[in-house]
Amino acid sequence: MSIQKLPNAKYRVRVYNPHGKEYRKVVSTKQAALAHEAEVRVQMSGGWNPGAGSIRFDSYTEQVLAARPLSPNSLRTYGNAVRLHIDPVLGHHRLDRIRHTQLQGFLSGLTESQARTCKRVLNIVFDSASRDGLITTNPTAGLRLPPSRVKDVVVPKWEAVRAADELVQVAAATGMRAGELMGLSVDDIDVDELVVLVRRQRLFVSGFGSHYGPPKTINSERDIPVPVEVIEMLERVTPKKVELPWRDGPTEVHELFFPGDVSKA
């Protein structure tokens, strides 16, 4: 580490990482140079690797996501967010030169749903960069999602959906996701309490096929009170036994109300 006075009366601080790569910064005064040198020494003692953050953001993101244990669905979702939104704006930048204000401006130009997914990816990438000693501060700290542009969901009255088929009626009455409806079994209906239990979903992943899996999030496993008409309608539906593997687990058999096309559920 060294400080050099330049012909223009400014000062250059030079730092070398453990691999001999040079990291430089030019400041206006000697006092600022000494302060920066002291700051760098502290940061290096905490694991920061000067100059290592010069890697392109898109290259590092690809490495991080490839190494992270993600489900096929999450990997596809995050990959789409990177390809469609993140890389076109941030991919060509150096990892260590991306700032908080830049990220906040990027998220502000997206819809709430797009921003939520992109924020998850950015958190993963910059948290890994911090742990790897590539950056000194995490620019994702304090990022805010854009305000919701979606109005409150209004659940229709039962009379409004009475004429629809059974699947649409249950979806309208419960708000269940498509995969949860496809995984709804006879054992998930509490006739006495008038409750539908959400305990699994049925998924289709290219290259893996149809399989059972847990609901999307921990909070997605829930008990949904329903009108007695929903229970009576489901009692008139003839369920079908469907044998499929559980994600990363053994095969299970469930009597499903809405089996659909098992190969593409």
Coordinates of C-alpha atoms in Angstrom, one line a residue:
M1 CA 0.0 0.0 0.0
S2 CA 1.4 3.4 -1.0
I3 CA 0.5 7.1 -1.4
Q4 CA 1.9 9.0 -4.4
K5 CA 1.6 12.7 -5.1
L6 CA 0.7 13.4 -8.8
P7 CA 1.8 16.3 -11.0
N8 CA -1.6 17.8 -10.7
A9 CA -1.2 18.1 -6.9
K10 CA -3.6 15.2 -6.3
Y11 CA -2.7 12.0 -4.5
R12 CA -3.0 8.4 -5.6
V13 CA -3.5 5.6 -3.1
R14 CA -2.3 2.2 -4.3
V15 CA -3.3 -1.1 -2.8
Y16 CA -2.5 -4.6 -3.8
N17 CA -4.7 -7.6 -3.2
P18 CA -3.3 -11.0 -2.1
H19 CA -2.9 -12.0 -5.7
G20 CA -0.8 -8.9 -6.6
K21 CA -3.6 -7.1 -8.5
E22 CA -3.5 -3.3 -8.1
Y23 CA -6.3 -1.2 -6.8
R24 CA -6.0 2.6 -7.1
K25 CA -7.9 5.6 -6.0
V26 CA -7.1 9.3 -6.6
V27 CA -8.1 11.9 -4.0
S28 CA -7.6 15.7 -3.8
T29 CA -5.6 16.0 -0.6
K30 CA -2.9 14.2 1.3
Q31 CA -5.2 14.1 4.4
A32 CA -7.9 12.4 2.3
A33 CA -5.3 9.9 1.0
L34 CA -4.2 9.0 4.5
A35 CA -7.8 8.6 5.6
H36 CA -8.6 6.4 2.6
E37 CA -5.5 4.3 3.3
A38 CA -6.5 3.8 6.9
E39 CA -10.1 2.9 5.8
V40 CA -8.7 0.4 3.3
R41 CA -6.6 -1.3 5.9
V42 CA -9.6 -1.7 8.2
Q43 CA -11.7 -3.1 5.3
M44 CA -9.0 -5.6 4.3
S45 CA -8.7 -6.8 7.9
G46 CA -12.4 -7.6 7.7
G47 CA -12.0 -9.7 4.5
W48 CA -12.3 -7.2 1.7
N49 CA -10.2 -8.1 -1.4
P50 CA -9.2 -4.9 -3.2
G51 CA -9.8 -5.0 -6.9
A52 CA -11.7 -8.3 -6.8
G53 CA -15.0 -6.5 -7.3
S54 CA -14.0 -5.5 -10.8
I55 CA -15.8 -8.5 -12.2
R56 CA -18.8 -7.7 -14.4
F57 CA -22.1 -7.9 -12.6
D58 CA -23.7 -10.4 -15.1
S59 CA -20.7 -12.8 -14.8
Y60 CA -20.8 -12.8 -11.1
T61 CA -24.6 -13.2 -11.0
E62 CA -24.4 -16.3 -13.2
Q63 CA -21.8 -17.8 -10.9
V64 CA -23.9 -17.1 -7.8
L65 CA -27.2 -18.5 -9.1
A66 CA -25.5 -21.6 -10.5
A67 CA -23.9 -22.3 -7.1
R68 CA -27.0 -21.6 -5.0
P69 CA -29.4 -24.6 -4.1
L70 CA -32.6 -23.4 -5.8
S71 CA -35.7 -25.3 -6.8
P72 CA -36.3 -25.6 -10.6
N73 CA -39.2 -23.1 -10.3
S74 CA -37.1 -20.5 -8.4
L75 CA -34.2 -21.0 -10.8
R76 CA -36.4 -20.4 -13.8
T77 CA -38.1 -17.4 -12.1
Y78 CA -34.8 -15.8 -11.1
G79 CA -33.2 -16.6 -14.5
N80 CA -36.1 -14.8 -16.3
A81 CA -35.7 -11.8 -14.0
V82 CA -32.0 -11.6 -14.8
R83 CA -32.4 -12.0 -18.5
L84 CA -35.4 -9.7 -19.0
H85 CA -34.8 -6.9 -16.5
I86 CA -31.5 -7.0 -14.5
D87 CA -28.8 -7.8 -17.1
P88 CA -30.0 -5.3 -19.7
V89 CA -29.6 -2.5 -17.2
L90 CA -26.9 -3.6 -14.8
G91 CA -25.1 -6.6 -16.4
H92 CA -22.3 -4.6 -18.1
H93 CA -21.3 -2.7 -14.9
R94 CA -18.5 -3.6 -12.6
L95 CA -19.9 -5.3 -9.5
D96 CA -18.1 -2.9 -7.0
R97 CA -19.3 0.2 -8.8
I98 CA -23.1 -0.4 -8.5
R99 CA -24.6 2.0 -6.0
H100 CA -27.7 2.0 -3.9
T101 CA -29.3 5.0 -5.8
Q102 CA -28.7 3.2 -9.1
L103 CA -30.5 0.0 -7.8
Q104 CA -33.4 2.0 -6.3
G105 CA -33.9 3.8 -9.6
F106 CA -33.9 0.5 -11.5
L107 CA -36.5 -1.0 -9.2
S108 CA -38.7 2.1 -9.4
G109 CA -39.1 1.6 -13.1
L110 CA -40.6 -1.9 -12.7
T111 CA -44.0 -3.1 -11.6
E112 CA -44.3 -4.2 -8.0
S113 CA -44.2 -7.9 -8.9
Q114 CA -41.2 -7.5 -11.2
A115 CA -39.4 -5.4 -8.6
R116 CA -40.1 -8.0 -5.9
T117 CA -38.4 -10.8 -7.8
C118 CA -35.5 -8.6 -9.0
K119 CA -34.9 -7.4 -5.4
R120 CA -34.7 -11.0 -4.3
V121 CA -32.0 -11.7 -6.9
L122 CA -30.1 -8.5 -6.1
N123 CA -30.1 -9.4 -2.4
I124 CA -28.7 -12.9 -3.1
V125 CA -26.0 -11.5 -5.5
F126 CA -24.8 -8.7 -3.3
D127 CA -25.0 -10.7 -0.1
S128 CA -22.7 -13.3 -1.7
A129 CA -20.4 -10.5 -3.0
S130 CA -20.1 -9.1 0.6
R131 CA -19.3 -12.5 2.0
D132 CA -16.8 -13.1 -0.8
G133 CA -15.0 -9.9 0.1
L134 CA -15.7 -8.3 -3.3
I135 CA -17.5 -5.2 -1.9
T136 CA -17.3 -3.2 1.3
T137 CA -20.9 -2.2 1.6
N138 CA -24.1 -3.9 0.4
P139 CA -26.0 -1.5 -1.9
T140 CA -29.2 -3.4 -1.5
A141 CA -29.6 -2.3 2.1
G142 CA -32.8 -0.2 2.5
L143 CA -34.1 -0.8 -1.1
R144 CA -37.8 -0.1 -1.4
L145 CA -40.3 -1.7 -3.7
P146 CA -42.4 0.6 -5.9
P147 CA -45.9 1.3 -4.6
S148 CA -48.5 -1.3 -5.6
R149 CA -50.5 -0.5 -8.6
V150 CA -53.0 -3.3 -8.0
K151 CA -56.4 -2.5 -6.4
D152 CA -57.6 -4.6 -3.5
V153 CA -58.9 -8.0 -4.6
V154 CA -62.7 -8.3 -4.4
V155 CA -63.9 -11.9 -3.8
P156 CA -67.1 -12.4 -5.8
K157 CA -70.3 -13.5 -4.1
W158 CA -71.1 -17.2 -4.5
E159 CA -74.1 -16.4 -6.7
A160 CA -71.9 -14.7 -9.2
V161 CA -69.9 -17.9 -9.9
R162 CA -72.6 -20.5 -9.4
A163 CA -72.9 -21.1 -13.2
A164 CA -69.2 -21.7 -13.7
D165 CA -67.6 -25.2 -13.7
E166 CA -66.4 -26.8 -10.4
L167 CA -62.7 -25.8 -10.8
V168 CA -63.5 -22.1 -11.5
Q169 CA -66.0 -22.1 -8.6
V170 CA -63.5 -23.5 -6.1
A171 CA -60.8 -21.0 -7.4
A172 CA -63.2 -18.1 -7.0
A173 CA -64.4 -19.2 -3.5
T174 CA -61.0 -19.9 -2.1
G175 CA -58.4 -17.8 -4.0
M176 CA -56.2 -20.9 -4.4
R177 CA -53.4 -20.9 -6.9
A178 CA -53.6 -23.1 -10.0
G179 CA -51.1 -25.6 -8.7
E180 CA -52.8 -25.8 -5.3
L181 CA -56.1 -26.6 -7.0
M182 CA -54.5 -29.3 -9.1
G183 CA -53.1 -30.8 -5.9
L184 CA -56.4 -30.6 -3.9
S185 CA -57.3 -34.1 -2.6
V186 CA -60.2 -35.7 -0.8
D187 CA -58.2 -35.7 2.4
D188 CA -57.9 -31.9 2.3
I189 CA -61.6 -31.3 2.8
D190 CA -62.9 -30.9 6.4
V191 CA -66.6 -31.4 6.0
D192 CA -67.5 -30.7 9.6
E193 CA -65.6 -27.4 9.9
L194 CA -66.3 -26.3 6.3
V195 CA -62.6 -25.8 5.6
V196 CA -60.3 -26.5 2.6
L197 CA -56.8 -27.4 3.7
V198 CA -53.9 -26.3 1.4
R199 CA -51.1 -28.7 2.0
R200 CA -49.5 -29.3 -1.4
Q201 CA -49.5 -28.2 -5.0
R202 CA -48.9 -30.0 -8.3
L203 CA -46.2 -28.7 -10.5
F204 CA -44.8 -29.3 -14.0
V205 CA -41.1 -28.6 -14.6
S206 CA -39.6 -29.1 -18.0
G207 CA -37.1 -31.9 -17.9
F208 CA -38.5 -33.2 -14.6
G209 CA -42.2 -33.6 -15.3
S210 CA -45.2 -33.5 -13.1
H211 CA -44.7 -33.9 -9.4
Y212 CA -46.1 -32.9 -6.0
G213 CA -44.5 -30.2 -4.0
P214 CA -45.2 -28.0 -0.9
P215 CA -47.2 -24.8 -1.3
K216 CA -45.2 -21.8 -2.7
T217 CA -44.2 -20.4 0.7
I218 CA -44.5 -21.3 4.4
N219 CA -47.5 -19.0 4.8
S220 CA -49.1 -20.6 1.8
E221 CA -49.9 -23.7 3.8
R222 CA -53.3 -22.6 5.2
D223 CA -56.9 -23.5 6.1
I224 CA -59.6 -21.7 4.1
P225 CA -63.2 -21.4 5.3
V226 CA -65.6 -22.0 2.5
P227 CA -69.4 -21.8 2.0
V228 CA -71.3 -25.1 2.5
E229 CA -72.1 -25.0 -1.2
V230 CA -68.4 -25.5 -2.0
I231 CA -68.3 -28.7 0.1
E232 CA -71.5 -30.0 -1.4
M233 CA -70.2 -29.4 -4.9
L234 CA -66.9 -31.1 -4.2
E235 CA -68.8 -34.1 -2.8
R236 CA -70.4 -34.4 -6.3
V237 CA -67.0 -34.5 -8.1
T238 CA -65.5 -37.9 -8.8
P239 CA -61.9 -37.8 -7.6
K240 CA -59.1 -39.6 -9.4
K241 CA -56.1 -41.4 -7.9
V242 CA -52.9 -39.8 -9.1
E243 CA -49.5 -41.3 -8.3
L244 CA -46.6 -38.8 -8.6
P245 CA -43.2 -38.3 -7.0
W246 CA -42.9 -35.7 -4.3
R247 CA -40.2 -33.1 -5.1
D248 CA -36.9 -34.6 -3.9
G249 CA -38.9 -37.4 -2.2
P250 CA -40.8 -40.6 -2.6
T251 CA -43.8 -41.2 -4.7
E252 CA -47.3 -40.5 -3.2
V253 CA -50.8 -41.3 -4.2
H254 CA -53.6 -38.8 -3.7
E255 CA -57.3 -38.7 -4.7
L256 CA -57.4 -35.5 -6.6
F257 CA -60.5 -33.5 -7.5
F258 CA -59.0 -31.8 -10.5
P259 CA -56.3 -34.2 -12.0
G260 CA -56.4 -32.6 -15.4
D261 CA -53.5 -33.6 -17.7
V262 CA -51.1 -35.3 -15.3
S263 CA -48.2 -34.9 -17.8
K264 CA -48.5 -31.1 -17.9
A265 CA -50.1 -30.2 -14.6

